[in-house]
C-alpha cells in the first residue's frame, strides 16, 4: 500500500515571528503545567533550537542541548526525505536516568521524533516527551505537545521564500 502524502501541495503556510511567539508561549505553558517537569531539553538542529531554548527557560533548566538529525535532501519545498541521519549526538551521562523533552519545529511524518526518542532511550533516558510547534495531519504518531496542525508545507520565519515563488502563500495564525 502506497503511503498517503503528508502535504497537499496546494499552498505554502507562512508563520510570522509574532504567531511563532504565541505558539511557543502556548507550548511552554502546556509543558509547564506538568507535575513531572522534564529535567533535560533536547532541540533537534536546526528547526527545534528556538523552541528548545524557550522551553529550557520555562522549565528553569540549564540542561539544554541539541542533536543533529537530517532527513530532507534539500532546502526546497516538498523536499524528498530519507531515513533520519544522525550528524551528531550526545554523551549518555547527559540524559541517563533523566526525563527528557525533545523540541523540533515540525513533525511531518513523525520519523525524526521517533528516531530521536529511540536514540535517547538507548542512551538511558528515563522518559522521553516530544514537543513541536507544528504537526502535519499526515504524521503517523502525534507528538505529546503541538500548537498547530496543518496539511501543507510550512515556512517558518527564519526560512526565506524564493522571490519567484509561484505557489500561493497563506499566513497562518
PDB file of C-alpha atoms in Angstrom:
ATOM      1  CA  UNK A   1       0.000   0.000   0.000  1.00  0.00           C
ATOM      2  CA  UNK A   2       1.349   3.411  -1.002  1.00  0.00           C
ATOM      3  CA  UNK A   3       1.668   5.842   1.944  1.00  0.00           C
ATOM      4  CA  UNK A   4      -0.697   8.793   1.934  1.00  0.00           C
ATOM      5  CA  UNK A   5       1.066  12.078   1.063  1.00  0.00           C
ATOM      6  CA  UNK A   6       1.608  14.366   4.026  1.00  0.00           C
ATOM      7  CA  UNK A   7       1.357  17.599   2.013  1.00  0.00           C
ATOM      8  CA  UNK A   8      -1.493  18.703  -0.223  1.00  0.00           C
ATOM      9  CA  UNK A   9       0.988  20.750  -2.331  1.00  0.00           C
ATOM     10  CA  UNK A  10      -1.608  23.484  -2.837  1.00  0.00           C
ATOM     11  CA  UNK A  11      -0.139  26.342  -0.806  1.00  0.00           C
ATOM     12  CA  UNK A  12       2.693  27.393   1.458  1.00  0.00           C
ATOM     13  CA  UNK A  13       1.724  28.137   5.045  1.00  0.00           C
ATOM     14  CA  UNK A  14       3.783  31.002   6.434  1.00  0.00           C
ATOM     15  CA  UNK A  15       4.153  31.605  10.168  1.00  0.00           C
ATOM     16  CA  UNK A  16       5.100  35.136  11.267  1.00  0.00           C
ATOM     17  CA  UNK A  17       7.503  35.837  14.135  1.00  0.00           C
ATOM     18  CA  UNK A  18       4.542  37.111  16.153  1.00  0.00           C
ATOM     19  CA  UNK A  19       2.477  33.960  15.587  1.00  0.00           C
ATOM     20  CA  UNK A  20       5.538  31.832  16.317  1.00  0.00           C
ATOM     21  CA  UNK A  21       5.978  33.593  19.654  1.00  0.00           C
ATOM     22  CA  UNK A  22       2.351  32.909  20.561  1.00  0.00           C
ATOM     23  CA  UNK A  23       2.672  29.234  19.654  1.00  0.00           C
ATOM     24  CA  UNK A  24       5.872  28.833  21.669  1.00  0.00           C
ATOM     25  CA  UNK A  25       4.256  30.612  24.627  1.00  0.00           C
ATOM     26  CA  UNK A  26       1.296  28.228  24.420  1.00  0.00           C
ATOM     27  CA  UNK A  27       3.570  25.169  24.322  1.00  0.00           C
ATOM     28  CA  UNK A  28       5.696  26.479  27.191  1.00  0.00           C
ATOM     29  CA  UNK A  29       2.573  26.940  29.314  1.00  0.00           C
ATOM     30  CA  UNK A  30       1.292  23.448  28.473  1.00  0.00           C
ATOM     31  CA  UNK A  31       4.599  21.755  29.277  1.00  0.00           C
ATOM     32  CA  UNK A  32       4.987  23.916  32.400  1.00  0.00           C
ATOM     33  CA  UNK A  33       1.682  22.560  33.802  1.00  0.00           C
ATOM     34  CA  UNK A  34       3.076  19.039  34.094  1.00  0.00           C
ATOM     35  CA  UNK A  35       3.550  17.545  37.535  1.00  0.00           C
ATOM     36  CA  UNK A  36       6.714  15.799  36.349  1.00  0.00           C
ATOM     37  CA  UNK A  37       8.670  18.525  34.563  1.00  0.00           C
ATOM     38  CA  UNK A  38      11.365  17.324  32.168  1.00  0.00           C
ATOM     39  CA  UNK A  39      14.901  17.690  33.513  1.00  0.00           C
ATOM     40  CA  UNK A  40      16.644  17.940  30.141  1.00  0.00           C
ATOM     41  CA  UNK A  41      15.604  19.749  26.946  1.00  0.00           C
ATOM     42  CA  UNK A  42      16.943  18.445  23.631  1.00  0.00           C
ATOM     43  CA  UNK A  43      16.479  20.538  20.487  1.00  0.00           C
ATOM     44  CA  UNK A  44      16.737  18.917  17.083  1.00  0.00           C
ATOM     45  CA  UNK A  45      19.030  21.062  14.974  1.00  0.00           C
ATOM     46  CA  UNK A  46      18.192  23.335  13.278  1.00  0.00           C
ATOM     47  CA  UNK A  47      14.453  23.822  13.462  1.00  0.00           C
ATOM     48  CA  UNK A  48      13.980  22.833  17.094  1.00  0.00           C
ATOM     49  CA  UNK A  49      16.588  25.097  18.644  1.00  0.00           C
ATOM     50  CA  UNK A  50      14.413  28.177  19.247  1.00  0.00           C
ATOM     51  CA  UNK A  51      11.662  26.099  20.865  1.00  0.00           C
ATOM     52  CA  UNK A  52      14.236  24.183  22.948  1.00  0.00           C
ATOM     53  CA  UNK A  53      15.732  27.398  24.317  1.00  0.00           C
ATOM     54  CA  UNK A  54      12.301  28.760  25.244  1.00  0.00           C
ATOM     55  CA  UNK A  55      11.286  25.501  26.933  1.00  0.00           C
ATOM     56  CA  UNK A  56      14.538  25.442  28.912  1.00  0.00           C
ATOM     57  CA  UNK A  57      13.768  28.917  30.269  1.00  0.00           C
ATOM     58  CA  UNK A  58      10.176  27.947  31.112  1.00  0.00           C
ATOM     59  CA  UNK A  59      11.355  24.795  32.873  1.00  0.00           C
ATOM     60  CA  UNK A  60      14.141  26.769  34.566  1.00  0.00           C
ATOM     61  CA  UNK A  61      16.799  24.305  33.474  1.00  0.00           C
ATOM     62  CA  UNK A  62      20.272  24.933  32.118  1.00  0.00           C
ATOM     63  CA  UNK A  63      20.221  21.351  30.794  1.00  0.00           C
ATOM     64  CA  UNK A  64      19.521  22.316  27.172  1.00  0.00           C
ATOM     65  CA  UNK A  65      21.360  20.502  24.382  1.00  0.00           C
ATOM     66  CA  UNK A  66      20.951  19.716  20.712  1.00  0.00           C
ATOM     67  CA  UNK A  67      21.293  16.739  18.436  1.00  0.00           C
ATOM     68  CA  UNK A  68      21.777  16.876  14.686  1.00  0.00           C
ATOM     69  CA  UNK A  69      19.350  14.755  12.700  1.00  0.00           C
ATOM     70  CA  UNK A  70      18.880  15.347   8.994  1.00  0.00           C
ATOM     71  CA  UNK A  71      16.255  13.933   6.624  1.00  0.00           C
ATOM     72  CA  UNK A  72      15.410  16.457   3.927  1.00  0.00           C
ATOM     73  CA  UNK A  73      17.596  16.121   0.853  1.00  0.00           C
ATOM     74  CA  UNK A  74      17.376  19.855   0.049  1.00  0.00           C
ATOM     75  CA  UNK A  75      16.114  23.185   1.394  1.00  0.00           C
ATOM     76  CA  UNK A  76      13.332  23.404  -1.206  1.00  0.00           C
ATOM     77  CA  UNK A  77       9.628  22.975  -0.551  1.00  0.00           C
ATOM     78  CA  UNK A  78       8.300  19.420  -0.651  1.00  0.00           C
ATOM     79  CA  UNK A  79      11.859  18.167  -0.350  1.00  0.00           C
ATOM     80  CA  UNK A  80      12.366  14.437  -0.563  1.00  0.00           C
ATOM     81  CA  UNK A  81      13.178  12.872   2.782  1.00  0.00           C
ATOM     82  CA  UNK A  82      15.419   9.979   3.525  1.00  0.00           C
ATOM     83  CA  UNK A  83      15.957   7.944   6.646  1.00  0.00           C
ATOM     84  CA  UNK A  84      16.963  10.036   9.673  1.00  0.00           C
ATOM     85  CA  UNK A  85      20.713  10.619   9.597  1.00  0.00           C
ATOM     86  CA  UNK A  86      22.435  11.489  12.882  1.00  0.00           C
ATOM     87  CA  UNK A  87      25.117  14.099  12.263  1.00  0.00           C
ATOM     88  CA  UNK A  88      25.978  14.464  15.961  1.00  0.00           C
ATOM     89  CA  UNK A  89      24.622  13.204  19.246  1.00  0.00           C
ATOM     90  CA  UNK A  90      25.132  13.418  22.994  1.00  0.00           C
ATOM     91  CA  UNK A  91      27.096  11.820  25.761  1.00  0.00           C
ATOM     92  CA  UNK A  92      24.974   9.282  27.654  1.00  0.00           C
ATOM     93  CA  UNK A  93      25.602  10.975  31.017  1.00  0.00           C
ATOM     94  CA  UNK A  94      23.563  13.999  29.862  1.00  0.00           C
ATOM     95  CA  UNK A  95      20.296  12.030  29.744  1.00  0.00           C
ATOM     96  CA  UNK A  96      20.985   8.926  31.835  1.00  0.00           C
ATOM     97  CA  UNK A  97      18.071   8.289  34.256  1.00  0.00           C
ATOM     98  CA  UNK A  98      16.568  11.716  33.478  1.00  0.00           C
ATOM     99  CA  UNK A  99      13.263  12.808  31.998  1.00  0.00           C
ATOM    100  CA  UNK A 100      13.816  14.434  28.618  1.00  0.00           C
ATOM    101  CA  UNK A 101      11.723  16.583  26.287  1.00  0.00           C
ATOM    102  CA  UNK A 102      12.586  16.742  22.584  1.00  0.00           C
ATOM    103  CA  UNK A 103      11.822  20.002  20.751  1.00  0.00           C
ATOM    104  CA  UNK A 104      11.508  20.426  16.983  1.00  0.00           C
ATOM    105  CA  UNK A 105       9.809  22.845  14.632  1.00  0.00           C
ATOM    106  CA  UNK A 106       7.589  20.348  12.826  1.00  0.00           C
ATOM    107  CA  UNK A 107       6.535  16.716  12.880  1.00  0.00           C
ATOM    108  CA  UNK A 108       5.953  15.823   9.229  1.00  0.00           C
ATOM    109  CA  UNK A 109       5.512  12.065   9.345  1.00  0.00           C
ATOM    110  CA  UNK A 110       6.972  11.692  12.847  1.00  0.00           C
ATOM    111  CA  UNK A 111      10.087   9.810  11.732  1.00  0.00           C
ATOM    112  CA  UNK A 112      12.629  12.286  13.089  1.00  0.00           C
ATOM    113  CA  UNK A 113      10.975  12.437  16.521  1.00  0.00           C
ATOM    114  CA  UNK A 114      10.692   8.653  16.623  1.00  0.00           C
ATOM    115  CA  UNK A 115      14.394   8.230  15.822  1.00  0.00           C
ATOM    116  CA  UNK A 116      15.394  10.884  18.361  1.00  0.00           C
ATOM    117  CA  UNK A 117      13.261   9.306  21.102  1.00  0.00           C
ATOM    118  CA  UNK A 118      14.658   5.828  20.412  1.00  0.00           C
ATOM    119  CA  UNK A 119      18.203   7.227  20.477  1.00  0.00           C
ATOM    120  CA  UNK A 120      17.668   8.968  23.833  1.00  0.00           C
ATOM    121  CA  UNK A 121      16.099   5.858  25.378  1.00  0.00           C
ATOM    122  CA  UNK A 122      19.110   3.844  24.167  1.00  0.00           C
ATOM    123  CA  UNK A 123      21.341   6.400  25.910  1.00  0.00           C
ATOM    124  CA  UNK A 124      19.477   5.737  29.154  1.00  0.00           C
ATOM    125  CA  UNK A 125      16.823   8.466  29.367  1.00  0.00           C
ATOM    126  CA  UNK A 126      14.201   7.555  31.976  1.00  0.00           C
ATOM    127  CA  UNK A 127      11.400   9.031  29.851  1.00  0.00           C
ATOM    128  CA  UNK A 128      11.047  10.999  26.625  1.00  0.00           C
ATOM    129  CA  UNK A 129       8.349  13.544  25.756  1.00  0.00           C
ATOM    130  CA  UNK A 130       8.014  15.228  22.353  1.00  0.00           C
ATOM    131  CA  UNK A 131       7.050  18.829  21.591  1.00  0.00           C
ATOM    132  CA  UNK A 132       6.749  20.565  18.215  1.00  0.00           C
ATOM    133  CA  UNK A 133       5.366  23.865  17.004  1.00  0.00           C
ATOM    134  CA  UNK A 134       3.543  22.313  14.033  1.00  0.00           C
ATOM    135  CA  UNK A 135       2.200  18.810  13.440  1.00  0.00           C
ATOM    136  CA  UNK A 136       1.327  17.696   9.956  1.00  0.00           C
ATOM    137  CA  UNK A 137      -2.025  15.920   9.601  1.00  0.00           C
ATOM    138  CA  UNK A 138      -0.152  13.052   7.913  1.00  0.00           C
ATOM    139  CA  UNK A 139       2.002  12.463  10.991  1.00  0.00           C
ATOM    140  CA  UNK A 140       1.952   8.764  11.917  1.00  0.00           C
ATOM    141  CA  UNK A 141       2.320   9.357  15.665  1.00  0.00           C
ATOM    142  CA  UNK A 142       1.211  12.543  17.377  1.00  0.00           C
ATOM    143  CA  UNK A 143       3.835  14.402  19.385  1.00  0.00           C
ATOM    144  CA  UNK A 144       2.945  14.808  23.060  1.00  0.00           C
ATOM    145  CA  UNK A 145       2.630  18.576  22.559  1.00  0.00           C
ATOM    146  CA  UNK A 146       1.952  20.620  19.424  1.00  0.00           C
ATOM    147  CA  UNK A 147       0.481  24.068  18.829  1.00  0.00           C
ATOM    148  CA  UNK A 148      -0.852  23.859  15.270  1.00  0.00           C
ATOM    149  CA  UNK A 149      -1.914  21.148  12.839  1.00  0.00           C
ATOM    150  CA  UNK A 150      -1.507  21.679   9.080  1.00  0.00           C
ATOM    151  CA  UNK A 151      -1.816  19.777   5.820  1.00  0.00           C
ATOM    152  CA  UNK A 152       0.723  21.574   3.643  1.00  0.00           C
ATOM    153  CA  UNK A 153       4.304  22.863   3.595  1.00  0.00           C
ATOM    154  CA  UNK A 154       5.136  25.326   6.399  1.00  0.00           C
ATOM    155  CA  UNK A 155       7.521  28.250   6.010  1.00  0.00           C
ATOM    156  CA  UNK A 156       8.918  29.353   9.367  1.00  0.00           C
ATOM    157  CA  UNK A 157      10.027  32.968   9.934  1.00  0.00           C
ATOM    158  CA  UNK A 158      13.716  32.029   9.785  1.00  0.00           C
ATOM    159  CA  UNK A 159      13.253  30.453   6.343  1.00  0.00           C
ATOM    160  CA  UNK A 160      13.419  32.509   3.172  1.00  0.00           C
ATOM    161  CA  UNK A 161      10.780  32.352   0.468  1.00  0.00           C
ATOM    162  CA  UNK A 162      12.006  32.308  -3.113  1.00  0.00           C
ATOM    163  CA  UNK A 163      11.100  35.685  -4.651  1.00  0.00           C
ATOM    164  CA  UNK A 164       9.867  33.863  -7.777  1.00  0.00           C
ATOM    165  CA  UNK A 165       7.611  31.543  -5.778  1.00  0.00           C
ATOM    166  CA  UNK A 166       4.525  30.574  -7.771  1.00  0.00           C
ATOM    167  CA  UNK A 167       2.743  28.571  -5.070  1.00  0.00           C
ATOM    168  CA  UNK A 168       0.105  30.600  -3.175  1.00  0.00           C
ATOM    169  CA  UNK A 169       1.283  31.683   0.269  1.00  0.00           C
ATOM    170  CA  UNK A 170      -1.137  31.822   3.197  1.00  0.00           C
ATOM    171  CA  UNK A 171      -0.165  33.313   6.540  1.00  0.00           C
ATOM    172  CA  UNK A 172      -1.390  31.194   9.426  1.00  0.00           C
ATOM    173  CA  UNK A 173      -2.125  32.456  12.914  1.00  0.00           C
TER     174      UNK A 173
END
